[in-house]
mmCIF file of C-alpha atoms and ligand atoms in Angstrom:
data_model
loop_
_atom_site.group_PDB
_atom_site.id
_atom_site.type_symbol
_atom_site.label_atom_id
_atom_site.label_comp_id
_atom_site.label_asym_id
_atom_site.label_seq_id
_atom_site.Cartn_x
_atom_site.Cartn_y
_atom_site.Cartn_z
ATOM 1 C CA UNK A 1 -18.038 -6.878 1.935
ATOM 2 C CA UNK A 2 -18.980 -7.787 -1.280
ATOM 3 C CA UNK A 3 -15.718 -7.862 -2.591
ATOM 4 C CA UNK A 4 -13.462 -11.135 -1.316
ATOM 5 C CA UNK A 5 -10.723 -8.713 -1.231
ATOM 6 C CA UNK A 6 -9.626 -5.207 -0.397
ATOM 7 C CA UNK A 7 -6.298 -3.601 -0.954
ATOM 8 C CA UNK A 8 -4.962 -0.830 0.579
ATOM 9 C CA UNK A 9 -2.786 1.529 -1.457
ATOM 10 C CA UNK A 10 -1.246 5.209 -0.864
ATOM 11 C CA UNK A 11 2.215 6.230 -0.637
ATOM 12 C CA UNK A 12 5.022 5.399 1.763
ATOM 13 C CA UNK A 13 4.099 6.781 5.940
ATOM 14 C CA UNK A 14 0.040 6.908 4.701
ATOM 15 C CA UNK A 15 -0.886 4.633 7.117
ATOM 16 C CA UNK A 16 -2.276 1.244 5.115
ATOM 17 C CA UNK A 17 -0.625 -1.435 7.174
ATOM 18 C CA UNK A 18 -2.173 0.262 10.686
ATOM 19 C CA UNK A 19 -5.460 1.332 8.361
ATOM 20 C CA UNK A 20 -5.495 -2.554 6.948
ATOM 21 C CA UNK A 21 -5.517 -3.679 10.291
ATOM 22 C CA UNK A 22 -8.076 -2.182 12.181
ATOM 23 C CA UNK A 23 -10.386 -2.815 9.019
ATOM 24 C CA UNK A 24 -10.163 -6.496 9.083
ATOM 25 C CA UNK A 25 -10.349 -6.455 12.962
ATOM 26 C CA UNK A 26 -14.023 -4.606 12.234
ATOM 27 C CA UNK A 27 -14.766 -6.644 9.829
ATOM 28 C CA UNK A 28 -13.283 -10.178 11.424
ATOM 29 C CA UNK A 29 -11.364 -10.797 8.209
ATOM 30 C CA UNK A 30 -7.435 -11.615 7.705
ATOM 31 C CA UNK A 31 -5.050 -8.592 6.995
ATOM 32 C CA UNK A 32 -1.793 -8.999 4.440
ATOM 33 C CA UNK A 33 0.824 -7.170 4.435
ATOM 34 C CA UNK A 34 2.353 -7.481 1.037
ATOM 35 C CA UNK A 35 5.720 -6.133 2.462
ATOM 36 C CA UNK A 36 6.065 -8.204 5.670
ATOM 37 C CA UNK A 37 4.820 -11.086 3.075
ATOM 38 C CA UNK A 38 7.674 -10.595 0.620
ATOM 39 C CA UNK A 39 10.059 -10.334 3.635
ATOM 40 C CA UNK A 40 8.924 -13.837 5.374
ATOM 41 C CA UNK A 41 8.899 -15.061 1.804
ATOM 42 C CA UNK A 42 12.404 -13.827 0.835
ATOM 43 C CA UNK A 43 14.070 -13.712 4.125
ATOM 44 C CA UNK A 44 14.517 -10.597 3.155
ATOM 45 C CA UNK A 45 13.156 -6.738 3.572
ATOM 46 C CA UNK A 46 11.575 -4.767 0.817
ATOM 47 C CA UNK A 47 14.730 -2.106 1.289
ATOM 48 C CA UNK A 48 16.907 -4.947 1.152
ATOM 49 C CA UNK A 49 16.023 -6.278 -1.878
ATOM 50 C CA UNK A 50 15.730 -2.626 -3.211
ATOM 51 C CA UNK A 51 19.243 -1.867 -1.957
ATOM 52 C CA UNK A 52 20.627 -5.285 -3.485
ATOM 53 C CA UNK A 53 18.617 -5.831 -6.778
ATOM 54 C CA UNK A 54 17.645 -2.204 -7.915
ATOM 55 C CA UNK A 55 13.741 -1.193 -7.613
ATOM 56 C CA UNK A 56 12.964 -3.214 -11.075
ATOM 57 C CA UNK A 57 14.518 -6.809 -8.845
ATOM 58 C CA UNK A 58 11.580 -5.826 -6.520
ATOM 59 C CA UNK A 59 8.923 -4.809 -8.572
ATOM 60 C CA UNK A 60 9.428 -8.613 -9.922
ATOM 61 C CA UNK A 61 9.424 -10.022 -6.524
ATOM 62 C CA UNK A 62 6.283 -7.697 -5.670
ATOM 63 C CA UNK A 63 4.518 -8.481 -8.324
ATOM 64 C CA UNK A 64 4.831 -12.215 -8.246
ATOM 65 C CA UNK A 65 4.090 -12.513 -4.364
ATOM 66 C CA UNK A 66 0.882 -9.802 -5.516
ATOM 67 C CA UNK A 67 -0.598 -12.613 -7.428
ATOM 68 C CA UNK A 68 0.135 -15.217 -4.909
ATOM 69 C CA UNK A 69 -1.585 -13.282 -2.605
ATOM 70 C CA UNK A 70 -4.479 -12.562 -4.841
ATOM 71 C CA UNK A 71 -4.727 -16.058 -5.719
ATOM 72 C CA UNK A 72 -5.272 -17.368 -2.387
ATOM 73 C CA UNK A 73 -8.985 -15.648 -2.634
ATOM 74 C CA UNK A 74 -9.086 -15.118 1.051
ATOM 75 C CA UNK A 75 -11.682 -12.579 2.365
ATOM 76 C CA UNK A 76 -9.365 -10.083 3.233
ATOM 77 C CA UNK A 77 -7.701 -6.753 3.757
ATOM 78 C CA UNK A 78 -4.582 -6.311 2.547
ATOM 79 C CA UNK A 79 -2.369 -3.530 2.816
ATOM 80 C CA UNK A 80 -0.036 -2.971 -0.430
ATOM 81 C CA UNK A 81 3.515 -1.450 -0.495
ATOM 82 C CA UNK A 82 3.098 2.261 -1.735
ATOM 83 C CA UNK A 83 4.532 1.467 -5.234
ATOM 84 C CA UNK A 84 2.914 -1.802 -5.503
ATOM 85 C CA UNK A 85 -0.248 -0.143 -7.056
ATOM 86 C CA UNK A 86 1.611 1.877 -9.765
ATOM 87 C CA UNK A 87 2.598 -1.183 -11.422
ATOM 88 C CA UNK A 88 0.168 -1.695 -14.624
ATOM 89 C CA UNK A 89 0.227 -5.191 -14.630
ATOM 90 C CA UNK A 90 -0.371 -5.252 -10.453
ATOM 91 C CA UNK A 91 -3.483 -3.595 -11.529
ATOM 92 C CA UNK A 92 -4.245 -5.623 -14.413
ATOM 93 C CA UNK A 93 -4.033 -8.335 -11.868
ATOM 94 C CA UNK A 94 -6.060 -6.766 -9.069
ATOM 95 C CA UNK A 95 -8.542 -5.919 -11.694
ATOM 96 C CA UNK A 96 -8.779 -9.358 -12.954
ATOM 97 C CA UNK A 97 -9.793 -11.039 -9.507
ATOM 98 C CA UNK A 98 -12.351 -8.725 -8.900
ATOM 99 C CA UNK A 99 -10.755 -6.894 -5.685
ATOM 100 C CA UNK A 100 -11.424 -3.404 -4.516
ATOM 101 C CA UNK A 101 -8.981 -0.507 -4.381
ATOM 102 C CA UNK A 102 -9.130 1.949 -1.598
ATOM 103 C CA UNK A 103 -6.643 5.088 -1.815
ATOM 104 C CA UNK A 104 -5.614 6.637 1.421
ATOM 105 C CA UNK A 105 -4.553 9.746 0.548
ATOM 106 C CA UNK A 106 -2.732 11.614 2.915
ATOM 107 C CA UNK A 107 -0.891 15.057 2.876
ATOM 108 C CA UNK A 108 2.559 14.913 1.877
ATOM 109 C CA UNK A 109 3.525 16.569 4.939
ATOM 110 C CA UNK A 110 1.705 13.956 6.739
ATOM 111 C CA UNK A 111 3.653 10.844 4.869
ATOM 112 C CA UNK A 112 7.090 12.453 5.319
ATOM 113 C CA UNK A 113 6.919 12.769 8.739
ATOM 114 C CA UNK A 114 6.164 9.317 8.836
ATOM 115 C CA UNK A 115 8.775 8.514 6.606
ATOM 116 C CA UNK A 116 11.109 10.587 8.812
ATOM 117 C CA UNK A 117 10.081 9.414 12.139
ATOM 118 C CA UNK A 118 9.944 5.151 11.293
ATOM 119 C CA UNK A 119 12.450 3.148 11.486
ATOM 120 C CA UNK A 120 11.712 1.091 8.549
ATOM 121 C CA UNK A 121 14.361 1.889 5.228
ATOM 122 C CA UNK A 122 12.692 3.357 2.542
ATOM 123 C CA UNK A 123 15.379 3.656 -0.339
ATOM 124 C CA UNK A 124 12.822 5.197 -2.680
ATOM 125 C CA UNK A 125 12.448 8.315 -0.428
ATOM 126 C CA UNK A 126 16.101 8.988 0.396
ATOM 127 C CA UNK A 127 15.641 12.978 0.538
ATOM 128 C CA UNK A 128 12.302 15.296 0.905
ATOM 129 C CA UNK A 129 12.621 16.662 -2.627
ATOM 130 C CA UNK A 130 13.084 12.588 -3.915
ATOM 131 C CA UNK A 131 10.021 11.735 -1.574
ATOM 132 C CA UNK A 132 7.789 14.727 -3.045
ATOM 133 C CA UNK A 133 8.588 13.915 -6.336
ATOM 134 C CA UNK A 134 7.715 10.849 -6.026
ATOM 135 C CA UNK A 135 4.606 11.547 -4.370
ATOM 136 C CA UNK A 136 3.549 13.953 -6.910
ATOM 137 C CA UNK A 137 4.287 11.501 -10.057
ATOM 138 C CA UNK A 138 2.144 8.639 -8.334
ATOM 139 C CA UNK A 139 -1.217 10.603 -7.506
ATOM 140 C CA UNK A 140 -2.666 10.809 -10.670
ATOM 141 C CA UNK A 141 -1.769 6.576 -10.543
ATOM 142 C CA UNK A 142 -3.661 6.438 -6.886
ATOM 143 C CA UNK A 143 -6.537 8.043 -8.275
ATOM 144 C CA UNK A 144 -7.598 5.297 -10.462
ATOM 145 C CA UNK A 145 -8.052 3.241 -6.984
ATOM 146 C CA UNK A 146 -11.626 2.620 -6.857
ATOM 147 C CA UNK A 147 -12.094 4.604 -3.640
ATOM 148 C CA UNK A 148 -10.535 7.532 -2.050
ATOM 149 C CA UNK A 149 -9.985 8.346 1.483
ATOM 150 C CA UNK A 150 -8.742 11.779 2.066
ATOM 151 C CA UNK A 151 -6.917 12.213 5.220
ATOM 152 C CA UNK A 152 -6.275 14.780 7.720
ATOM 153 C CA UNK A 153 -3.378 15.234 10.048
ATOM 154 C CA UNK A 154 -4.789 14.056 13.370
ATOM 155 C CA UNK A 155 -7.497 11.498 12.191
ATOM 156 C CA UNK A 156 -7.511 8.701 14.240
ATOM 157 C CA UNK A 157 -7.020 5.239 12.885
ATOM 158 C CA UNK A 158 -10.308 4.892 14.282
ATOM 159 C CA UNK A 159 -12.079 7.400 12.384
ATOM 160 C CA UNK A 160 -10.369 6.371 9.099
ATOM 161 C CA UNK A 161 -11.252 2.927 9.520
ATOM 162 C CA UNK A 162 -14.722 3.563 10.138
ATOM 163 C CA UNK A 163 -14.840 5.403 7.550
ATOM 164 C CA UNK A 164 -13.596 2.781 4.993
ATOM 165 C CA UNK A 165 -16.103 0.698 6.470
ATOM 166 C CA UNK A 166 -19.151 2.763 5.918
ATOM 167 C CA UNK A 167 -18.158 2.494 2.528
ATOM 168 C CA UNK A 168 -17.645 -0.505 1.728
HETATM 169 C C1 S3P B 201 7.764 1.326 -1.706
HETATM 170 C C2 S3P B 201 7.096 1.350 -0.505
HETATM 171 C C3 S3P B 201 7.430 0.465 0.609
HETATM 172 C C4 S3P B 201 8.103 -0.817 0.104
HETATM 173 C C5 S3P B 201 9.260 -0.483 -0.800
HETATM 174 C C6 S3P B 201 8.822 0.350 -1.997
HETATM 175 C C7 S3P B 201 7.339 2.289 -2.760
HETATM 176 O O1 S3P B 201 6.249 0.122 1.330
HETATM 177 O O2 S3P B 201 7.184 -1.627 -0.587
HETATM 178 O O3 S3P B 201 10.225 0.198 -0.046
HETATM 179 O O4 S3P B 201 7.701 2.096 -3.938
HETATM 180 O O5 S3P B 201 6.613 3.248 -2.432
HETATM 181 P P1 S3P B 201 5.444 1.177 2.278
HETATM 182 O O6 S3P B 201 4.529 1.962 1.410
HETATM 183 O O7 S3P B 201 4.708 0.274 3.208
HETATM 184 O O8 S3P B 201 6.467 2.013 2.947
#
């Protein structure tokens, strides 16, 4: 990896902390999770803090624990919280240290039932019509990643992974 660093973005139920995962294990590098980061951190969960501070409370936590991660220059994967990425100045930020972008983009139908079907709170996609919404305001956002993934419904984490791999 040329790259020190590689971030995994997409929305919500895409798969990026699994995906971030089984990268670094090929690639015998750390994985982050920005969201289990901010909850160690914080003591408390992304949902919670969403839930008790509004989104904008988070995005400030996000995007200072972003930068803290980023600063740390480890060689690694980390996997970003689906709205982490749509924040200009997270960009500005990844864009500064010199890390790669990888978009997994998955079918909506795909992230939903993810969304659905995991236990995890995700305040930002309270309904199906919030969640598409949503979805469909951030892709043109995900596209500026520098790499894209498409996804099918049935791909093993394997495959996917591989794939990321042969790319980068
Ligand atoms: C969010 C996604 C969540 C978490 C928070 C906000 C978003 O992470 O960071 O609830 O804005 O899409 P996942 O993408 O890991 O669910």
């Amino acid at each position: 990896m040329t790259n020190r660093q590689l971030i995994i973005v997409g929305f919500m139920g895409s798969g990026k902390t699994t995906i971030a995962r089984e990268v670094a294990r090929r690639l015998n590098c750390v994985v982050i999770d920005l969201d289990d980061f901010i909850t160690t951190s914080t003591g408390r969960s992304p949902a919670e803090i969403i839930q008790q501070n509004g989104e904008p409370g988070f995005r400030e936590i996000e995007t200072r624990l972003l930068d803290e991660v980023l600063r740390q220059n480890l060689a690694a994967i980390i996997a970003a919280g689906g709205g982490a990425w749509t924040i200009p100045e997270n960009r500005r930020r990844i864009s500064k240290v010199g890390a790669k972008t990888v978009w997994l983009d998955a079918p909506f139908e795909l992230c939903w039932k993810r969304i659905q079907s995991n236990e995890e709170a995700r305040p930002l996609a309270p309904s199906r019509e919030a969640a598409d919404q949503l979805y469909q305001n951030r892709r043109p956002v995900y596209e500026l990643a520098d790499l894209r993934i498409t996804i099918a419904d049935g791909e093993s984490v394997d495959e996917v992974a591989a794939r990321i791999v042969s790319l980068i």
